[in-house]
Structure formats: C-alpha cells, structure tokens
Amino acid sequence: MKSIVTRSLTPLEDSATQFYHCANCNYCVDAVWDEREIEHVCPTLQHHSPALSFSGRGYMNLARALYEGEEFPLTTVADRVFTCTTCGNCERICPIDLSPRDMNMGLRQVLFDQGAAPTAILEYREQHLATEAISAELIQHIKVDKALVESISLDAVDTVFLTGCTGENLVSSEIHAALDIVQQVHPNVDSIFRDGADVNGCCGKVFKEIGDTAAANEQLRGLSAKLNVYPNLARVIHVATSCSDRFEDDPRVIDFPQWLTR
C-alpha cells in the first residue's frame, strides 16, 4: 500500500513549532463554551466521523507523526485531511492560538505534491481550470460602460473593481449594482475584465484550499501582474470576500462590504 514519502514534507517544516506546542487539550475536539454558544467545535466530527483523527487535534498529531518519519497509507491520510471543512473553528477555540486549519492546509499540499489528492478533488481542479470560473455572459454584466472604459487611460485609473473567480456564484445584477456604487464614488474605476475577453481574474484561493500551491501562486502572480499595469492604483475593491487573505500584504485591496462601511 502506497505511503506518504516522508522525505518530502517541506510544507510542514514552517509549522513544526505548532504541532510541537499542541497540548492535546481537546478544545478543538469537544469544547463546550456556553458564553460563546459553542458546543462541539468540529463539524467534521459531528457530521462525518467521531474519530479523533478527523479533528484539529488529529491533524496536529498526524502532521507531527509524518514529520518524525512515521508512515501511513496515502488513502487514509487523504480521507482525513480532505474531509475537513476548513471552517476555522478549531483555531478560534485554541487556548494557545495554534491553527490546526493551517496544519491541514500543509497536509493537503503534501498530498497534492505526492499525487495523492482524491479523485474528486482532482476533477474539481480540472473543472476550475477549464472554465476559469467566470462565464462570458457574466462578463457582459460586469463590464464598465464602454464609453467610460475608452475615456480612461491606465495612468488615470485609481480604482479597480474585481469580481474574482467566485463571481459566478453571485447574482449578476448584484455585481453590476455594486459596480455602479463604486463608479459613483470613484469615477476613474476600471474592471479587471477591461477588454471583455480576459477571464483570468482568480487569486488562486480555490487551488490553495485543495493543496495545489503551485497553481495557487501562479494564479495570484497573474492577477497581481494585471493590477500592476495601473501606475496610480490606490484601491482594489473585490466582491469575493474569500480573496482577502490572498492579498493580506497589499493594503490597497479591500472587499466590497468593508469598503462600503469605511
């Protein structure tokens, strides 16, 4: 039975201090905190399997065991790691601020790097790559008015409106309404879909979640390059809130609800 290749665990190295500090307190497994209305933190344990190995503590212990050279069947590791919902409840409840969720993301990358991601995950990846996530029909709804686009030079643009790859899950009329509001405040706004044909507006969040770090970074680099063509860009307003942590080092990027309340 094929096992994890223990010599290829680079994604876990930066997190080694986390699993060595885990106290196995079980807060991320079965904590009950009445004041915060928390009862049984992990939805995977509640709705999939009550086994400890499907919990935040389980991911910590698994990562440590792999890091120290133990071997486990790939299918067993993948089943546990990819069942996690990545909701983040475990890191919110941890009394010493560890992040089992981040550990899980590292384990997913290990599996992906070793060709051990589940078939369903690989199929989802291919589907996302094939569609680039945003349909041509939606682009027509979110394009900035043609006359406005033609009148704005790259130097004049100070704001970019970005739907991101999850825009296809939003109602197009809502996206258009959000863009209209942005245009009223920042007239020199452009859309990342400037020419109406470019559908690559993904920050790579989807690929990061499934452990395909290489594709995630490639997507982010591509999107960043598109934003960097504007020499006087002051803000990037995106409607896909999932993009936020992908641009954590760029103070110009803000999601639409946050922008509205500033």
GROMACS .gro file of N, CA and C in nm, residues 51-138:
model
  264
   51ALA      N    1  -1.428   0.997   1.497
   51ALA     CA    2  -1.290   0.955   1.523
   51ALA      C    3  -1.201   1.077   1.546
   52LEU      N    4  -1.115   1.069   1.645
   52LEU     CA    5  -1.027   1.180   1.680
   52LEU      C    6  -0.939   1.223   1.562
   53SER      N    7  -0.906   1.130   1.475
   53SER     CA    8  -0.817   1.161   1.363
   53SER      C    9  -0.881   1.253   1.261
   54PHE      N   10  -1.012   1.278   1.272
   54PHE     CA   11  -1.081   1.370   1.182
   54PHE      C   12  -1.096   1.509   1.245
   55SER      N   13  -1.021   1.538   1.350
   55SER     CA   14  -1.033   1.665   1.422
   55SER      C   15  -0.908   1.750   1.407
   56GLY      N   16  -0.915   1.872   1.459
   56GLY     CA   17  -0.797   1.958   1.459
   56GLY      C   18  -0.681   1.894   1.532
   57ARG      N   19  -0.707   1.836   1.647
   57ARG     CA   20  -0.602   1.766   1.720
   57ARG      C   21  -0.547   1.651   1.637
   58GLY      N   22  -0.635   1.582   1.567
   58GLY     CA   23  -0.591   1.471   1.484
   58GLY      C   24  -0.496   1.516   1.374
   59TYR      N   25  -0.524   1.634   1.312
   59TYR     CA   26  -0.435   1.685   1.207
   59TYR      C   27  -0.300   1.724   1.266
   60MET      N   28  -0.302   1.781   1.386
   60MET     CA   29  -0.177   1.815   1.453
   60MET      C   30  -0.093   1.690   1.477
   61ASN      N   31  -0.157   1.588   1.532
   61ASN     CA   32  -0.085   1.465   1.564
   61ASN      C   33  -0.036   1.394   1.438
   62LEU      N   34  -0.118   1.397   1.333
   62LEU     CA   35  -0.080   1.333   1.208
   62LEU      C   36   0.041   1.404   1.146
   63ALA      N   37   0.037   1.536   1.144
   63ALA     CA   38   0.149   1.612   1.087
   63ALA      C   39   0.278   1.585   1.164
   64ARG      N   40   0.267   1.580   1.295
   64ARG     CA   41   0.388   1.553   1.376
   64ARG      C   42   0.441   1.413   1.349
   65ALA      N   43   0.352   1.317   1.341
   65ALA     CA   44   0.396   1.179   1.318
   65ALA      C   45   0.465   1.166   1.182
   66LEU      N   46   0.407   1.228   1.079
   66LEU     CA   47   0.469   1.225   0.947
   66LEU      C   48   0.604   1.296   0.947
   67TYR      N   49   0.609   1.408   1.015
   67TYR     CA   50   0.732   1.486   1.021
   67TYR      C   51   0.844   1.408   1.090
   68GLU      N   52   0.807   1.324   1.183
   68GLU     CA   53   0.905   1.245   1.257
   68GLU      C   54   0.936   1.111   1.191
   69GLY      N   55   0.876   1.087   1.076
   69GLY     CA   56   0.916   0.971   0.997
   69GLY      C   57   0.821   0.854   0.995
   70GLU      N   58   0.706   0.864   1.064
   70GLU     CA   59   0.610   0.754   1.058
   70GLU      C   60   0.543   0.751   0.920
   71GLU      N   61   0.501   0.634   0.880
   71GLU     CA   62   0.437   0.619   0.750
   71GLU      C   63   0.292   0.574   0.766
   72PHE      N   64   0.206   0.630   0.684
   72PHE     CA   65   0.064   0.597   0.685
   72PHE      C   66   0.018   0.578   0.541
   73PRO      N   67  -0.082   0.495   0.518
   73PRO     CA   68  -0.136   0.479   0.382
   73PRO      C   69  -0.187   0.612   0.328
   74LEU      N   70  -0.154   0.642   0.205
   74LEU     CA   71  -0.195   0.768   0.145
   74LEU      C   72  -0.346   0.786   0.144
   75THR      N   73  -0.417   0.679   0.114
   75THR     CA   74  -0.563   0.691   0.106
   75THR      C   75  -0.623   0.725   0.242
   76THR      N   76  -0.564   0.672   0.348
   76THR     CA   77  -0.613   0.701   0.484
   76THR      C   78  -0.588   0.847   0.519
   77VAL      N   79  -0.468   0.894   0.491
   77VAL     CA   80  -0.434   1.034   0.519
   77VAL      C   81  -0.523   1.127   0.438
   78ALA      N   82  -0.540   1.098   0.310
   78ALA     CA   83  -0.621   1.185   0.223
   78ALA      C   84  -0.766   1.190   0.269
   79ASP      N   85  -0.818   1.076   0.312
   79ASP     CA   86  -0.957   1.071   0.358
   79ASP      C   87  -0.979   1.165   0.475
   80ARG      N   88  -0.885   1.166   0.567
   80ARG     CA   89  -0.900   1.251   0.684
   80ARG      C   90  -0.874   1.398   0.653
   81VAL      N   91  -0.770   1.424   0.579
   81VAL     CA   92  -0.729   1.562   0.554
   81VAL      C   93  -0.832   1.636   0.467
   82PHE      N   94  -0.882   1.572   0.364
   82PHE     CA   95  -0.973   1.640   0.272
   82PHE      C   96  -1.119   1.637   0.319
   83THR      N   97  -1.146   1.570   0.428
   83THR     CA   98  -1.281   1.573   0.484
   83THR      C   99  -1.304   1.699   0.566
   84CYS      N  100  -1.196   1.759   0.613
   84CYS     CA  101  -1.204   1.883   0.692
   84CYS      C  102  -1.276   1.992   0.612
   85THR      N  103  -1.364   2.066   0.677
   85THR     CA  104  -1.438   2.173   0.610
   85THR      C  105  -1.361   2.305   0.605
   86THR      N  106  -1.247   2.311   0.673
   86THR     CA  107  -1.163   2.431   0.684
   86THR      C  108  -1.241   2.550   0.740
   87CYS      N  109  -1.336   2.524   0.828
   87CYS     CA  110  -1.419   2.630   0.884
   87CYS      C  111  -1.341   2.721   0.979
   88GLY      N  112  -1.234   2.670   1.038
   88GLY     CA  113  -1.152   2.751   1.128
   88GLY      C  114  -1.199   2.755   1.271
   89ASN      N  115  -1.303   2.678   1.308
   89ASN     CA  116  -1.349   2.679   1.447
   89ASN      C  117  -1.240   2.633   1.543
   90CYS      N  118  -1.158   2.538   1.497
   90CYS     CA  119  -1.054   2.483   1.585
   90CYS      C  120  -0.952   2.589   1.624
   91GLU      N  121  -0.916   2.676   1.531
   91GLU     CA  122  -0.817   2.778   1.563
   91GLU      C  123  -0.878   2.890   1.647
   92ARG      N  124  -1.008   2.911   1.633
   92ARG     CA  125  -1.075   3.013   1.714
   92ARG      C  126  -1.084   2.970   1.860
   93ILE      N  127  -1.095   2.843   1.883
   93ILE     CA  128  -1.114   2.793   2.018
   93ILE      C  129  -0.983   2.759   2.088
   94CYS      N  130  -0.874   2.747   2.015
   94CYS     CA  131  -0.747   2.703   2.072
   94CYS      C  132  -0.698   2.801   2.179
   95PRO      N  133  -0.674   2.755   2.301
   95PRO     CA  134  -0.635   2.846   2.409
   95PRO      C  135  -0.493   2.900   2.394
   96ILE      N  136  -0.411   2.841   2.306
   96ILE     CA  137  -0.275   2.891   2.288
   96ILE      C  138  -0.251   2.937   2.144
   97ASP      N  139  -0.359   2.967   2.074
   97ASP     CA  140  -0.354   3.031   1.941
   97ASP      C  141  -0.281   2.950   1.835
   98LEU      N  142  -0.298   2.820   1.839
   98LEU     CA  143  -0.245   2.737   1.731
   98LEU      C  144  -0.350   2.729   1.619
   99SER      N  145  -0.310   2.680   1.503
   99SER     CA  146  -0.402   2.674   1.390
   99SER      C  147  -0.402   2.535   1.327
  100PRO      N  148  -0.486   2.445   1.377
  100PRO     CA  149  -0.499   2.314   1.312
  100PRO      C  150  -0.543   2.326   1.167
  101ARG      N  151  -0.619   2.431   1.136
  101ARG     CA  152  -0.662   2.452   0.997
  101ARG      C  153  -0.542   2.472   0.907
  102ASP      N  154  -0.447   2.557   0.948
  102ASP     CA  155  -0.327   2.577   0.868
  102ASP      C  156  -0.247   2.448   0.854
  103MET      N  157  -0.247   2.370   0.961
  103MET     CA  158  -0.177   2.241   0.955
  103MET      C  159  -0.243   2.151   0.851
  104ASN      N  160  -0.375   2.154   0.849
  104ASN     CA  161  -0.447   2.075   0.750
  104ASN      C  162  -0.411   2.120   0.608
  105MET      N  163  -0.399   2.252   0.588
  105MET     CA  164  -0.362   2.304   0.456
  105MET      C  165  -0.224   2.255   0.416
  106GLY      N  166  -0.132   2.247   0.514
  106GLY     CA  167   0.000   2.194   0.486
  106GLY      C  168  -0.003   2.048   0.447
  107LEU      N  169  -0.087   1.971   0.516
  107LEU     CA  170  -0.101   1.830   0.483
  107LEU      C  171  -0.161   1.811   0.344
  108ARG      N  172  -0.255   1.897   0.307
  108ARG     CA  173  -0.313   1.888   0.173
  108ARG      C  174  -0.206   1.914   0.067
  109GLN      N  175  -0.120   2.010   0.094
  109GLN     CA  176  -0.014   2.038  -0.003
  109GLN      C  177   0.080   1.918  -0.017
  110VAL      N  178   0.112   1.854   0.097
  110VAL     CA  179   0.197   1.734   0.094
  110VAL      C  180   0.133   1.627   0.005
  111LEU      N  181   0.004   1.605   0.026
  111LEU     CA  182  -0.067   1.504  -0.053
  111LEU      C  183  -0.070   1.541  -0.200
  112PHE      N  184  -0.097   1.669  -0.228
  112PHE     CA  185  -0.106   1.712  -0.367
  112PHE      C  186   0.030   1.698  -0.435
  113ASP      N  187   0.136   1.737  -0.365
  113ASP     CA  188   0.271   1.728  -0.421
  113ASP      C  189   0.310   1.585  -0.452
  114GLN      N  190   0.252   1.490  -0.378
  114GLN     CA  191   0.287   1.350  -0.397
  114GLN      C  192   0.183   1.275  -0.481
  115GLY      N  193   0.095   1.352  -0.547
  115GLY     CA  194  -0.003   1.291  -0.636
  115GLY      C  195  -0.107   1.207  -0.565
  116ALA      N  196  -0.138   1.243  -0.442
  116ALA     CA  197  -0.228   1.160  -0.362
  116ALA      C  198  -0.360   1.229  -0.329
  117ALA      N  199  -0.391   1.339  -0.397
  117ALA     CA  200  -0.519   1.404  -0.373
  117ALA      C  201  -0.632   1.315  -0.425
  118PRO      N  202  -0.746   1.312  -0.358
  118PRO     CA  203  -0.859   1.229  -0.402
  118PRO      C  204  -0.904   1.263  -0.544
  119THR      N  205  -0.961   1.167  -0.610
  119THR     CA  206  -1.007   1.186  -0.748
  119THR      C  207  -1.106   1.301  -0.760
  120ALA      N  208  -1.196   1.312  -0.665
  120ALA     CA  209  -1.296   1.419  -0.670
  120ALA      C  210  -1.230   1.557  -0.665
  121ILE      N  211  -1.123   1.570  -0.588
  121ILE     CA  212  -1.051   1.696  -0.578
  121ILE      C  213  -0.982   1.728  -0.710
  122LEU      N  214  -0.921   1.629  -0.770
  122LEU     CA  215  -0.853   1.649  -0.898
  122LEU      C  216  -0.953   1.687  -1.007
  123GLU      N  217  -1.070   1.625  -1.006
  123GLU     CA  218  -1.173   1.659  -1.104
  123GLU      C  219  -1.221   1.802  -1.085
  124TYR      N  220  -1.237   1.842  -0.960
  124TYR     CA  221  -1.277   1.980  -0.931
  124TYR      C  222  -1.172   2.078  -0.980
  125ARG      N  223  -1.045   2.046  -0.962
  125ARG     CA  224  -0.936   2.131  -1.008
  125ARG      C  225  -0.942   2.148  -1.160
  126GLU      N  226  -0.960   2.037  -1.232
  126GLU     CA  227  -0.964   2.044  -1.377
  126GLU      C  228  -1.083   2.124  -1.426
  127GLN      N  229  -1.194   2.109  -1.358
  127GLN     CA  230  -1.314   2.185  -1.395
  127GLN      C  231  -1.290   2.334  -1.377
  128HIS      N  232  -1.225   2.369  -1.268
  128HIS     CA  233  -1.199   2.510  -1.241
  128HIS      C  234  -1.101   2.567  -1.343
  129LEU      N  235  -0.999   2.491  -1.376
  129LEU     CA  236  -0.903   2.536  -1.476
  129LEU      C  237  -0.968   2.554  -1.613
  130ALA      N  238  -1.059   2.465  -1.645
  130ALA     CA  239  -1.121   2.468  -1.777
  130ALA      C  240  -1.214   2.588  -1.794
  131THR      N  241  -1.284   2.622  -1.691
  131THR     CA  242  -1.382   2.730  -1.703
  131THR      C  243  -1.325   2.866  -1.669
  132GLU      N  244  -1.211   2.870  -1.597
  132GLU     CA  245  -1.156   2.994  -1.543
  132GLU      C  246  -1.261   3.068  -1.462
  133ALA      N  247  -1.364   2.992  -1.425
  133ALA     CA  248  -1.461   3.031  -1.323
  133ALA      C  249  -1.561   3.141  -1.357
  134ILE      N  250  -1.539   3.221  -1.458
  134ILE     CA  251  -1.635   3.327  -1.488
  134ILE      C  252  -1.682   3.316  -1.632
  135SER      N  253  -1.809   3.313  -1.651
  135SER     CA  254  -1.864   3.294  -1.784
  135SER      C  255  -1.862   3.424  -1.864
  136ALA      N  256  -1.863   3.410  -1.997
  136ALA     CA  257  -1.865   3.527  -2.085
  136ALA      C  258  -1.991   3.610  -2.063
  137GLU      N  259  -2.101   3.540  -2.032
  137GLU     CA  260  -2.227   3.611  -2.010
  137GLU      C  261  -2.218   3.703  -1.889
  138LEU      N  262  -2.154   3.654  -1.783
  138LEU     CA  263  -2.139   3.736  -1.663
  138LEU      C  264  -2.050   3.855  -1.690
   0.00000   0.00000   0.00000
